[in-house]
């Protein structure tokens, strides 16, 4: 007797819209801390170091949870895992909204960090319930709406915190997440598990979590580690041991957390390498442009305040929000390789141009918008390429590693930028010299351009 697997149920725009609404809500909740950090430091009596810890707590949790969520979604079904994950996120939002002090707020942020895992789960669902061409566009839409939600949260957090209270800036997006999750539960059909009988690779999970935690903590502490070579050496040795142990465990496991044969495919590992390089270049512009706006107008800067800087960066935020749908549609029409090549070329040219053309506000506004658009298109095309290069049972795992690589690349780029500016500041002054910005933009352009070499590998792997 043979068993016939049920064909997946095709979904309409309402179900994809529910995923998009959830992406907007999670993006908004993720972004409320950054613009209100000075207010939180004042109300909760936080030191700058504690403020820095609060700002990276969600980032660290997201890096840890995302590959786990993607793997579990592949095994047990994307919708099933997403509903449980959103329950954790909603609990985190509730804790953050009621937090009377820093420790409780930190706990809320740690729980909220699980929201990043919703992205690979969304990709699992659209791949299972939509034809290939439509799923590529849907991936772009969901990615773009997450960025758009981040823009909305950035713009609304300050007015809500000042007009109502800091508690409401967490509560309102949390309520939206609960409503969106209920819509996903109602509108999105269940997706059958692929490997529900497979055992969870606990040793691989623990070692991978250790690798990501060590990387993220090392990047966040990079300025301090530069003057402490013994601590830096110990961290490098620990990371090497964890990576070696993880590779050995995954090779021997019958049901590995990450199939190393999958990662070894040229079209997969090249996607991760390109994502890292593009995100390093993007992070440099994200860090340097606001700093350049804020530099005293007596020199080469503009002396802009927080409100002015926010207004100058708004076109870039809008460009980032539309880049997801644009990247998905372009990948469907022209292919991911062509889209990534065009995006990298645009980013490289813009970063190099900004190194030499930054004497007017519009130079930086246009440059930042072009980089945000090109970067978003590239990352979306990478996610689409990765998702369509593996079978349905590996979508969550493969795409989650793209998102983790994105987080690591952004963190690395921010730390490199900070190091350039710190090294280029004259003793007794607060403003870095102009050459520090020039060097940062040029190096970011060079790193981005080098990823073009990997695009050729990605193309060869796809042909093979």
Tab-separated table of C-alpha atoms in Angstrom:
chain	number	residue	atom	x	y	z
A	1	UNK	CA	0.000	0.000	0.000
A	2	UNK	CA	1.401	3.388	-0.954
A	3	UNK	CA	0.925	6.642	0.866
A	4	UNK	CA	0.223	9.773	-1.135
A	5	UNK	CA	1.403	13.026	0.362
A	6	UNK	CA	-1.190	15.788	0.315
A	7	UNK	CA	-0.356	18.651	-1.992
A	8	UNK	CA	0.209	21.937	-0.172
A	9	UNK	CA	-2.742	24.318	-0.008
A	10	UNK	CA	-2.218	27.456	-2.098
A	11	UNK	CA	-2.851	30.643	-0.167
A	12	UNK	CA	-4.157	34.024	-1.215
A	13	UNK	CA	-3.091	37.586	-0.612
A	14	UNK	CA	-4.806	37.718	2.790
A	15	UNK	CA	-2.514	35.034	4.243
A	16	UNK	CA	0.613	36.705	2.843
A	17	UNK	CA	-0.767	40.010	4.143
A	18	UNK	CA	-1.007	38.509	7.631
A	19	UNK	CA	2.663	37.543	7.451
A	20	UNK	CA	3.440	41.068	6.250
A	21	UNK	CA	1.479	42.615	9.117
A	22	UNK	CA	3.418	40.440	11.549
A	23	UNK	CA	6.688	41.584	9.926
A	24	UNK	CA	5.690	45.246	10.376
A	25	UNK	CA	4.766	44.712	14.024
A	26	UNK	CA	7.955	42.818	14.897
A	27	UNK	CA	10.099	45.337	13.022
A	28	UNK	CA	8.482	48.157	14.998
A	29	UNK	CA	9.035	46.430	18.349
A	30	UNK	CA	12.647	45.673	17.455
A	31	UNK	CA	13.474	49.319	16.732
A	32	UNK	CA	11.953	51.249	19.654
A	33	UNK	CA	14.980	51.074	21.972
A	34	UNK	CA	17.616	52.743	19.755
A	35	UNK	CA	15.960	56.195	19.341
A	36	UNK	CA	14.826	56.327	22.979
A	37	UNK	CA	18.013	55.058	24.616
A	38	UNK	CA	18.850	58.463	26.187
A	39	UNK	CA	15.347	58.605	27.690
A	40	UNK	CA	15.640	55.048	29.036
A	41	UNK	CA	19.062	55.795	30.498
A	42	UNK	CA	17.656	58.846	32.258
A	43	UNK	CA	14.487	57.213	33.610
A	44	UNK	CA	16.166	53.964	34.700
A	45	UNK	CA	19.427	55.582	35.879
A	46	UNK	CA	21.543	53.544	33.471
A	47	UNK	CA	25.227	54.098	32.837
A	48	UNK	CA	26.506	54.257	29.222
A	49	UNK	CA	27.827	50.693	29.565
A	50	UNK	CA	24.408	49.472	30.720
A	51	UNK	CA	22.817	51.332	27.826
A	52	UNK	CA	25.148	49.565	25.404
A	53	UNK	CA	24.210	46.210	26.955
A	54	UNK	CA	20.518	47.004	26.535
A	55	UNK	CA	21.033	47.951	22.897
A	56	UNK	CA	22.694	44.622	21.970
A	57	UNK	CA	20.643	42.231	24.164
A	58	UNK	CA	18.036	41.649	21.453
A	59	UNK	CA	20.716	41.374	18.771
A	60	UNK	CA	22.491	38.576	20.629
A	61	UNK	CA	19.261	36.667	21.284
A	62	UNK	CA	18.217	37.032	17.654
A	63	UNK	CA	21.513	35.595	16.444
A	64	UNK	CA	21.089	32.606	18.762
A	65	UNK	CA	17.408	31.922	18.133
A	66	UNK	CA	17.198	32.421	14.356
A	67	UNK	CA	19.050	29.250	13.215
A	68	UNK	CA	17.246	27.208	15.866
A	69	UNK	CA	13.848	28.512	14.755
A	70	UNK	CA	14.655	27.849	11.103
A	71	UNK	CA	15.778	24.301	11.829
A	72	UNK	CA	12.736	23.519	13.979
A	73	UNK	CA	10.467	25.021	11.333
A	74	UNK	CA	11.954	22.678	8.729
A	75	UNK	CA	11.372	19.728	11.028
A	76	UNK	CA	7.979	20.434	12.598
A	77	UNK	CA	6.314	22.965	10.307
A	78	UNK	CA	6.791	26.727	9.967
A	79	UNK	CA	3.362	27.759	11.261
A	80	UNK	CA	3.536	25.543	14.332
A	81	UNK	CA	6.922	26.899	15.399
A	82	UNK	CA	5.998	30.504	14.525
A	83	UNK	CA	2.948	30.545	16.799
A	84	UNK	CA	5.022	29.339	19.745
A	85	UNK	CA	7.827	31.764	18.938
A	86	UNK	CA	5.423	34.712	18.808
A	87	UNK	CA	4.067	33.716	22.231
A	88	UNK	CA	7.608	34.171	23.580
A	89	UNK	CA	7.951	37.521	21.790
A	90	UNK	CA	4.603	38.749	23.109
A	91	UNK	CA	5.664	37.752	26.625
A	92	UNK	CA	8.880	39.726	26.123
A	93	UNK	CA	6.957	42.774	24.941
A	94	UNK	CA	4.688	42.548	27.983
A	95	UNK	CA	7.671	42.282	30.333
A	96	UNK	CA	9.375	45.260	28.658
A	97	UNK	CA	6.220	47.378	28.815
A	98	UNK	CA	5.810	46.717	32.548
A	99	UNK	CA	9.523	46.800	33.473
A	100	UNK	CA	10.208	48.947	36.562
A	101	UNK	CA	13.996	48.647	36.310
A	102	UNK	CA	16.885	47.651	34.058
A	103	UNK	CA	17.118	43.919	34.939
A	104	UNK	CA	13.442	43.357	34.110
A	105	UNK	CA	13.747	45.386	30.901
A	106	UNK	CA	16.790	43.319	29.908
A	107	UNK	CA	14.764	40.147	30.418
A	108	UNK	CA	12.041	41.537	28.188
A	109	UNK	CA	14.561	42.407	25.466
A	110	UNK	CA	16.084	38.929	25.626
A	111	UNK	CA	12.655	37.380	25.087
A	112	UNK	CA	11.794	39.850	22.327
A	113	UNK	CA	14.949	38.878	20.434
A	114	UNK	CA	13.227	35.656	19.406
A	115	UNK	CA	11.267	37.722	16.861
A	116	UNK	CA	14.114	37.549	14.335
A	117	UNK	CA	13.387	33.840	14.008
A	118	UNK	CA	10.001	34.684	12.474
A	119	UNK	CA	11.670	35.636	9.179
A	120	UNK	CA	12.933	32.157	8.132
A	121	UNK	CA	9.633	30.687	9.322
A	122	UNK	CA	7.780	33.098	7.017
A	123	UNK	CA	10.023	31.993	4.153
A	124	UNK	CA	9.176	28.345	4.878
A	125	UNK	CA	5.459	29.115	4.670
A	126	UNK	CA	5.539	31.113	1.438
A	127	UNK	CA	7.715	28.497	-0.277
A	128	UNK	CA	5.319	25.720	0.712
A	129	UNK	CA	2.116	27.527	-0.191
A	130	UNK	CA	3.065	29.626	-3.241
A	131	UNK	CA	4.508	28.845	-6.699
A	132	UNK	CA	8.205	29.620	-7.121
A	133	UNK	CA	7.782	32.970	-8.877
A	134	UNK	CA	5.190	34.248	-6.416
A	135	UNK	CA	7.177	33.023	-3.419
A	136	UNK	CA	10.196	35.073	-4.539
A	137	UNK	CA	8.102	38.249	-4.556
A	138	UNK	CA	6.454	37.305	-1.243
A	139	UNK	CA	9.862	36.838	0.405
A	140	UNK	CA	10.794	40.328	-0.758
A	141	UNK	CA	7.520	41.799	0.510
A	142	UNK	CA	7.899	40.251	3.964
A	143	UNK	CA	11.538	41.375	4.187
A	144	UNK	CA	10.649	44.887	3.077
A	145	UNK	CA	7.766	45.191	5.521
A	146	UNK	CA	10.061	44.142	8.379
A	147	UNK	CA	12.390	47.017	7.425
A	148	UNK	CA	9.371	49.309	7.053
A	149	UNK	CA	8.200	48.322	10.511
A	150	UNK	CA	11.627	49.221	11.849
A	151	UNK	CA	11.330	52.639	10.221
A	152	UNK	CA	7.869	53.100	11.746
A	153	UNK	CA	9.113	52.113	15.194
A	154	UNK	CA	12.060	54.495	14.942
A	155	UNK	CA	9.803	57.407	14.006
A	156	UNK	CA	7.050	56.689	16.552
A	157	UNK	CA	9.035	55.534	19.612
A	158	UNK	CA	10.108	59.007	20.724
A	159	UNK	CA	6.704	60.729	20.423
A	160	UNK	CA	4.940	57.806	22.151
A	161	UNK	CA	7.478	57.676	24.992
A	162	UNK	CA	7.323	61.433	25.539
A	163	UNK	CA	3.559	61.841	24.969
A	164	UNK	CA	2.374	58.751	26.847
A	165	UNK	CA	5.230	56.888	28.555
A	166	UNK	CA	8.089	54.519	27.791
A	167	UNK	CA	5.763	51.643	28.730
A	168	UNK	CA	3.443	52.311	25.778
A	169	UNK	CA	6.215	52.295	23.171
A	170	UNK	CA	6.637	48.575	23.970
A	171	UNK	CA	2.947	47.843	24.571
A	172	UNK	CA	1.540	49.162	21.278
A	173	UNK	CA	3.757	47.038	18.955
A	174	UNK	CA	3.202	44.039	21.255
A	175	UNK	CA	-0.567	44.357	20.861
A	176	UNK	CA	-0.066	44.544	17.083
A	177	UNK	CA	2.055	41.359	17.210
A	178	UNK	CA	-0.683	39.494	19.074
A	179	UNK	CA	-3.331	40.606	16.544
A	180	UNK	CA	-1.098	39.726	13.565
A	181	UNK	CA	-0.256	36.304	15.047
A	182	UNK	CA	-3.962	35.529	15.435
A	183	UNK	CA	-4.474	36.503	11.774
A	184	UNK	CA	-1.638	34.188	10.703
A	185	UNK	CA	-3.169	31.386	12.792
A	186	UNK	CA	-6.550	31.897	11.117
A	187	UNK	CA	-5.546	32.603	7.512
A	188	UNK	CA	-2.382	30.546	6.972
A	189	UNK	CA	-3.001	26.807	6.520
A	190	UNK	CA	-0.933	24.312	8.456
A	191	UNK	CA	2.193	23.082	6.710
A	192	UNK	CA	3.034	19.414	7.222
A	193	UNK	CA	6.263	18.628	9.103
A	194	UNK	CA	9.153	17.306	7.054
A	195	UNK	CA	11.156	15.451	9.694
A	196	UNK	CA	8.969	15.389	12.776
A	197	UNK	CA	10.435	12.047	13.860
A	198	UNK	CA	14.042	13.306	13.704
A	199	UNK	CA	15.893	13.810	16.974
A	200	UNK	CA	17.078	17.290	17.887
A	201	UNK	CA	20.842	17.623	17.632
A	202	UNK	CA	21.393	19.034	21.141
A	203	UNK	CA	25.236	18.958	21.061
A	204	UNK	CA	25.211	20.775	17.703
A	205	UNK	CA	22.670	23.276	19.014
A	206	UNK	CA	24.732	24.047	22.121
A	207	UNK	CA	27.987	24.411	20.170
A	208	UNK	CA	26.420	26.613	17.472
A	209	UNK	CA	24.902	28.819	20.179
A	210	UNK	CA	28.319	29.053	21.814
A	211	UNK	CA	29.928	30.080	18.514
A	212	UNK	CA	27.366	32.823	17.853
A	213	UNK	CA	27.436	34.076	21.434
A	214	UNK	CA	31.246	34.261	21.416
A	215	UNK	CA	31.224	36.083	18.069
A	216	UNK	CA	28.603	38.630	19.118
A	217	UNK	CA	30.188	39.314	22.499
A	218	UNK	CA	33.610	39.576	20.894
A	219	UNK	CA	32.347	42.114	18.364
A	220	UNK	CA	30.528	44.139	21.007
A	221	UNK	CA	33.695	44.240	23.156
A	222	UNK	CA	36.101	44.829	20.269
A	223	UNK	CA	37.260	48.328	21.367
A	224	UNK	CA	38.204	47.093	24.841
A	225	UNK	CA	39.822	43.897	23.542
A	226	UNK	CA	42.157	45.874	21.282
A	227	UNK	CA	44.197	46.960	24.299
A	228	UNK	CA	44.098	43.536	25.972
A	229	UNK	CA	45.931	41.059	23.711
A	230	UNK	CA	45.681	38.159	26.176
A	231	UNK	CA	41.906	38.462	26.394
A	232	UNK	CA	41.671	38.750	22.609
A	233	UNK	CA	43.866	35.668	22.149
A	234	UNK	CA	41.778	33.673	24.620
A	235	UNK	CA	38.610	34.652	22.781
A	236	UNK	CA	40.078	33.576	19.433
A	237	UNK	CA	41.205	30.230	20.869
A	238	UNK	CA	37.770	29.634	22.421
A	239	UNK	CA	36.057	30.414	19.124
A	240	UNK	CA	38.405	28.066	17.220
A	241	UNK	CA	37.718	25.251	19.682
A	242	UNK	CA	33.961	25.754	19.449
A	243	UNK	CA	34.015	25.780	15.641
A	244	UNK	CA	36.200	22.661	15.499
A	245	UNK	CA	33.986	20.818	17.963
A	246	UNK	CA	30.807	21.868	16.136
A	247	UNK	CA	32.105	20.655	12.762
A	248	UNK	CA	33.053	17.272	14.226
A	249	UNK	CA	29.658	16.881	15.919
A	250	UNK	CA	27.702	17.857	12.798
A	251	UNK	CA	29.672	15.433	10.611
A	252	UNK	CA	28.880	12.522	12.910
A	253	UNK	CA	25.243	13.383	13.661
A	254	UNK	CA	22.490	11.401	11.913
A	255	UNK	CA	20.231	14.472	12.100
A	256	UNK	CA	22.582	17.481	12.228
A	257	UNK	CA	21.524	20.958	13.260
A	258	UNK	CA	23.127	22.236	10.045
A	259	UNK	CA	23.897	19.872	7.185
A	260	UNK	CA	27.507	20.775	6.338
A	261	UNK	CA	27.097	19.240	2.882
A	262	UNK	CA	24.389	21.826	2.268
A	263	UNK	CA	26.565	24.708	3.450
A	264	UNK	CA	29.468	23.457	1.297
A	265	UNK	CA	27.500	23.984	-1.926
A	266	UNK	CA	29.007	26.930	-3.865
A	267	UNK	CA	25.646	28.648	-4.291
A	268	UNK	CA	25.053	28.463	-0.516
A	269	UNK	CA	28.393	29.402	1.064
A	270	UNK	CA	28.889	32.133	-1.520
A	271	UNK	CA	25.529	33.610	-0.492
A	272	UNK	CA	26.762	33.842	3.096
A	273	UNK	CA	30.073	35.413	2.041
A	274	UNK	CA	28.347	38.009	-0.143
A	275	UNK	CA	25.822	38.805	2.584
A	276	UNK	CA	28.613	39.389	5.099
A	277	UNK	CA	30.580	41.708	2.783
A	278	UNK	CA	27.505	43.701	1.729
A	279	UNK	CA	26.376	44.117	5.333
A	280	UNK	CA	29.831	45.302	6.424
A	281	UNK	CA	29.667	48.015	3.752
A	282	UNK	CA	26.110	48.894	4.733
A	283	UNK	CA	26.979	49.119	8.436
A	284	UNK	CA	29.878	51.462	7.726
A	285	UNK	CA	27.524	53.893	5.998
A	286	UNK	CA	24.918	53.466	8.751
A	287	UNK	CA	27.521	54.450	11.344
A	288	UNK	CA	29.596	57.072	9.517
A	289	UNK	CA	26.858	59.147	7.854
A	290	UNK	CA	25.066	60.225	11.082
A	291	UNK	CA	28.466	60.938	12.682
A	292	UNK	CA	29.437	63.091	9.702
A	293	UNK	CA	26.166	65.018	9.958
A	294	UNK	CA	26.849	65.677	13.647
A	295	UNK	CA	30.439	66.916	13.260
A	296	UNK	CA	30.792	70.622	14.021
A	297	UNK	CA	29.920	72.934	11.126
A	298	UNK	CA	33.093	74.897	11.883
A	299	UNK	CA	35.088	72.227	10.082
A	300	UNK	CA	33.942	69.818	7.386
A	301	UNK	CA	30.713	68.685	9.116
A	302	UNK	CA	27.211	70.114	9.382
A	303	UNK	CA	26.554	70.436	13.139
A	304	UNK	CA	23.158	68.731	12.768
A	305	UNK	CA	21.045	67.882	15.819
A	306	UNK	CA	19.125	64.647	16.436
A	307	UNK	CA	15.935	65.873	14.753
A	308	UNK	CA	17.802	67.079	11.670
A	309	UNK	CA	19.757	63.839	11.409
A	310	UNK	CA	16.548	61.820	11.640
A	311	UNK	CA	15.054	63.894	8.822
A	312	UNK	CA	18.161	63.474	6.668
A	313	UNK	CA	18.124	59.694	7.157
A	314	UNK	CA	14.421	59.293	6.360
A	315	UNK	CA	14.910	58.864	2.550
A	316	UNK	CA	17.359	56.050	3.264
A	317	UNK	CA	14.836	54.362	5.564
A	318	UNK	CA	12.153	54.603	2.868
A	319	UNK	CA	14.582	53.193	0.284
A	320	UNK	CA	15.366	50.286	2.611
A	321	UNK	CA	11.650	49.564	3.075
A	322	UNK	CA	10.932	49.340	-0.669
A	323	UNK	CA	14.121	47.413	-1.418
A	324	UNK	CA	12.655	44.096	-0.239
A	325	UNK	CA	9.698	43.912	-2.659
A	326	UNK	CA	11.881	45.394	-5.405
A	327	UNK	CA	14.604	42.786	-4.810
A	328	UNK	CA	12.113	39.908	-4.855
A	329	UNK	CA	10.479	41.095	-8.078
A	330	UNK	CA	13.845	41.762	-9.732
A	331	UNK	CA	15.184	38.339	-8.736
A	332	UNK	CA	12.119	36.744	-10.294
A	333	UNK	CA	12.512	38.682	-13.562
A	334	UNK	CA	16.280	38.918	-14.039
A	335	UNK	CA	17.701	36.221	-11.741
A	336	UNK	CA	19.432	36.621	-8.396
A	337	UNK	CA	22.954	36.733	-9.846
A	338	UNK	CA	22.223	39.722	-12.081
A	339	UNK	CA	20.443	41.567	-9.282
A	340	UNK	CA	23.258	40.978	-6.785
A	341	UNK	CA	25.903	42.075	-9.301
A	342	UNK	CA	24.034	45.315	-10.028
A	343	UNK	CA	23.481	45.961	-6.314
A	344	UNK	CA	27.119	45.416	-5.400
A	345	UNK	CA	28.260	47.656	-8.240
A	346	UNK	CA	25.917	50.424	-7.103
A	347	UNK	CA	27.023	50.109	-3.487
A	348	UNK	CA	30.713	50.152	-4.357
A	349	UNK	CA	30.433	53.214	-6.595
A	350	UNK	CA	28.341	55.067	-4.010
A	351	UNK	CA	30.668	54.336	-1.079
A	352	UNK	CA	33.731	55.475	-3.034
A	353	UNK	CA	31.888	58.577	-4.250
A	354	UNK	CA	30.882	59.475	-0.681
A	355	UNK	CA	34.538	59.331	0.355
A	356	UNK	CA	35.269	62.279	-1.921
A	357	UNK	CA	31.861	63.989	-2.197
A	358	UNK	CA	30.458	64.829	1.234
A	359	UNK	CA	30.569	68.614	1.348
A	360	UNK	CA	26.795	69.061	0.944
A	361	UNK	CA	23.927	67.508	2.895
A	362	UNK	CA	22.340	66.157	-0.283
A	363	UNK	CA	25.532	64.241	-1.115
A	364	UNK	CA	25.093	62.134	2.027
A	365	UNK	CA	21.298	61.921	1.812
A	366	UNK	CA	21.377	60.578	-1.749
A	367	UNK	CA	24.349	58.326	-1.027
A	368	UNK	CA	22.747	56.793	2.067
A	369	UNK	CA	19.485	56.196	0.170
A	370	UNK	CA	21.311	54.490	-2.726
A	371	UNK	CA	23.241	52.253	-0.338
A	372	UNK	CA	20.092	51.307	1.590
A	373	UNK	CA	18.280	50.481	-1.658
A	374	UNK	CA	21.160	48.496	-3.188
A	375	UNK	CA	21.916	46.662	0.046
A	376	UNK	CA	18.288	45.684	0.626
A	377	UNK	CA	17.939	44.452	-2.950
A	378	UNK	CA	21.141	42.388	-2.591
A	379	UNK	CA	20.142	40.774	0.699
A	380	UNK	CA	16.650	39.945	-0.553
A	381	UNK	CA	18.111	38.418	-3.711
A	382	UNK	CA	20.499	36.391	-1.537
A	383	UNK	CA	17.624	35.089	0.578
A	384	UNK	CA	15.669	34.199	-2.570
A	385	UNK	CA	18.732	32.526	-4.105
A	386	UNK	CA	19.414	30.529	-0.947
A	387	UNK	CA	15.788	29.510	-0.485
A	388	UNK	CA	15.422	28.295	-4.066
A	389	UNK	CA	18.772	26.453	-4.071
A	390	UNK	CA	17.681	23.963	-1.392
A	391	UNK	CA	14.751	21.611	-1.031
A	392	UNK	CA	11.680	22.631	0.940
A	393	UNK	CA	12.862	20.709	3.980
A	394	UNK	CA	15.951	22.923	4.354
A	395	UNK	CA	14.483	26.372	3.621
A	396	UNK	CA	14.392	27.535	7.239
A	397	UNK	CA	17.893	26.392	8.113
A	398	UNK	CA	19.521	27.817	4.971
A	399	UNK	CA	17.785	31.207	5.079
A	400	UNK	CA	18.230	31.607	8.832
A	401	UNK	CA	22.001	31.418	8.353
A	402	UNK	CA	21.749	34.252	5.797
A	403	UNK	CA	19.989	36.374	8.436
A	404	UNK	CA	22.548	35.473	11.112
A	405	UNK	CA	25.364	36.354	8.710
A	406	UNK	CA	23.620	39.694	8.142
A	407	UNK	CA	23.597	40.408	11.892
A	408	UNK	CA	27.278	39.495	12.245
A	409	UNK	CA	28.241	41.611	9.215
A	410	UNK	CA	26.397	44.658	10.555
A	411	UNK	CA	27.985	44.261	13.985
A	412	UNK	CA	31.455	43.887	12.442
A	413	UNK	CA	30.992	46.909	10.187
A	414	UNK	CA	29.832	49.088	13.070
A	415	UNK	CA	32.838	48.130	15.193
A	416	UNK	CA	35.275	48.723	12.331
A	417	UNK	CA	33.739	52.157	11.749
A	418	UNK	CA	34.008	53.037	15.421
A	419	UNK	CA	37.650	51.972	15.434
A	420	UNK	CA	38.436	54.215	12.433
A	421	UNK	CA	36.845	57.246	14.057
A	422	UNK	CA	38.465	56.585	17.442
A	423	UNK	CA	41.889	56.238	15.835
A	424	UNK	CA	41.338	59.405	13.814
A	425	UNK	CA	40.401	61.695	16.712
A	426	UNK	CA	42.998	64.217	17.780
A	427	UNK	CA	43.840	64.182	21.527
A	428	UNK	CA	41.749	66.726	23.417
A	429	UNK	CA	39.073	66.968	20.709
A	430	UNK	CA	35.765	65.190	20.139
A	431	UNK	CA	35.516	65.352	16.348
A	432	UNK	CA	37.493	62.863	14.207
A	433	UNK	CA	39.599	64.181	11.352
A	434	UNK	CA	38.011	64.131	7.922
A	435	UNK	CA	40.484	61.516	6.655
A	436	UNK	CA	39.006	58.976	9.099
A	437	UNK	CA	35.669	59.178	7.285
A	438	UNK	CA	37.372	59.028	3.884
A	439	UNK	CA	39.296	55.903	4.890
A	440	UNK	CA	36.182	54.252	6.263
A	441	UNK	CA	34.154	54.819	3.095
A	442	UNK	CA	36.984	53.657	0.815
A	443	UNK	CA	37.607	50.452	2.775
A	444	UNK	CA	33.864	49.730	2.892
A	445	UNK	CA	33.747	50.140	-0.889
A	446	UNK	CA	36.723	47.812	-1.308
A	447	UNK	CA	35.197	45.103	0.914
A	448	UNK	CA	31.912	45.336	-0.983
A	449	UNK	CA	33.679	45.182	-4.360
A	450	UNK	CA	35.618	42.052	-3.357
A	451	UNK	CA	32.323	40.196	-2.988
A	452	UNK	CA	31.989	40.369	-6.797
A	453	UNK	CA	34.634	37.631	-6.935
A	454	UNK	CA	32.293	35.395	-4.951
A	455	UNK	CA	29.354	36.165	-7.252
A	456	UNK	CA	31.201	34.246	-9.981
A	457	UNK	CA	31.433	31.238	-7.644
A	458	UNK	CA	27.729	31.486	-6.924
A	459	UNK	CA	26.968	31.493	-10.653
A	460	UNK	CA	29.238	28.493	-11.310
A	461	UNK	CA	27.631	26.550	-8.450
A	462	UNK	CA	24.168	27.268	-9.812
A	463	UNK	CA	25.149	26.062	-13.277
A	464	UNK	CA	26.640	22.865	-11.896
